[in-house]
Amino acid sequence: MYPELFGELAEHQTPKFLVFACCDSRVSPSNILDFQPGEAFVFRNIANLVPTFNQLRYSGVGAAIEYAVVHLNVENILVIGHSRCGGIDRLMELPEDGSTDNDFIDDWVQIGLPAKAKVKAEFGHLPLDEQKRECEKEAVNLSLTNLQTYPYVRERMARKALALRGGYYDFVEGCFKVWEVKSIITAPIHS
């Protein structure tokens, strides 16, 4: 099965994409987008969230971004949200008093609190299930914004060497939507 391809992949990988996707077993990004081995560096987590740059927390996410952008020179970062996301459901149902039922999940999905706040402000009049669907998309936008806090992402975007894209897979309806981030970054930001 692809002996020539795997012979090349044994030597090195040159993916064009870094893909952030949810761990949900119903939404495999390689299947959805028909990626072949070596085409995408894929990172999956609960609710496909990307936290802001922070060297003290979430180092697994930061390491994946740094490796893909700096060492693999990916040209695209795609964050894919999806319908019926359990992580987003939990985010939207987090108790306002800060109490938690989980050791790790609640802390993780709190990365999405700005998306939840925006959805509550704009769509608070809708039933909770509809708010959750809106938050599935808004969490993608938040992750795309958070990606721009990583210095190597900003630097590559400023050089037009890296594009950020959001995607939403509605597996219930069988459709996939993609949008591109229009960055306002024109030069590297030095901290």
PDB file of N, CA and C in Angstrom, residues 82-84 168-176:
ATOM      1  N   HIS A  82     -17.040  20.979  14.930  1.00  0.00           N
ATOM      2  CA  HIS A  82     -18.015  20.035  14.381  1.00  0.00           C
ATOM      3  C   HIS A  82     -19.323  20.069  15.152  1.00  0.00           C
ATOM      4  N   SER A  83     -20.347  19.548  14.519  1.00  0.00           N
ATOM      5  CA  SER A  83     -21.673  19.476  15.125  1.00  0.00           C
ATOM      6  C   SER A  83     -21.686  18.483  16.282  1.00  0.00           C
ATOM      7  N   ARG A  84     -22.574  18.735  17.225  1.00  0.00           N
ATOM      8  CA  ARG A  84     -22.799  17.854  18.365  1.00  0.00           C
ATOM      9  C   ARG A  84     -21.538  17.604  19.189  1.00  0.00           C
ATOM     10  N   TYR A 168     -15.840  23.971   9.700  1.00  0.00           N
ATOM     11  CA  TYR A 168     -16.916  23.418  10.515  1.00  0.00           C
ATOM     12  C   TYR A 168     -17.527  22.248   9.765  1.00  0.00           C
ATOM     13  N   TYR A 169     -17.497  21.092  10.414  1.00  0.00           N
ATOM     14  CA  TYR A 169     -18.041  19.877   9.829  1.00  0.00           C
ATOM     15  C   TYR A 169     -19.351  19.531  10.518  1.00  0.00           C
ATOM     16  N   ASP A 170     -20.426  19.621   9.779  1.00  0.00           N
ATOM     17  CA  ASP A 170     -21.737  19.225  10.295  1.00  0.00           C
ATOM     18  C   ASP A 170     -22.004  17.811   9.800  1.00  0.00           C
ATOM     19  N   PHE A 171     -21.669  16.827  10.627  1.00  0.00           N
ATOM     20  CA  PHE A 171     -21.827  15.442  10.188  1.00  0.00           C
ATOM     21  C   PHE A 171     -23.291  15.008  10.170  1.00  0.00           C
ATOM     22  N   VAL A 172     -24.158  15.757  10.829  1.00  0.00           N
ATOM     23  CA  VAL A 172     -25.588  15.451  10.798  1.00  0.00           C
ATOM     24  C   VAL A 172     -26.152  15.808   9.422  1.00  0.00           C
ATOM     25  N   GLU A 173     -25.775  16.982   8.921  1.00  0.00           N
ATOM     26  CA  GLU A 173     -26.248  17.445   7.612  1.00  0.00           C
ATOM     27  C   GLU A 173     -25.334  17.008   6.467  1.00  0.00           C
ATOM     28  N   GLY A 174     -24.127  16.565   6.805  1.00  0.00           N
ATOM     29  CA  GLY A 174     -23.192  16.122   5.770  1.00  0.00           C
ATOM     30  C   GLY A 174     -22.561  17.257   4.990  1.00  0.00           C
ATOM     31  N   CYS A 175     -22.232  18.371   5.670  1.00  0.00           N
ATOM     32  CA  CYS A 175     -21.599  19.489   4.958  1.00  0.00           C
ATOM     33  C   CYS A 175     -20.369  19.980   5.725  1.00  0.00           C
ATOM     34  N   PHE A 176     -19.472  20.596   4.978  1.00  0.00           N
ATOM     35  CA  PHE A 176     -18.225  21.125   5.532  1.00  0.00           C
ATOM     36  C   PHE A 176     -18.040  22.542   5.009  1.00  0.00           C
TER      37      PHE A 176
END
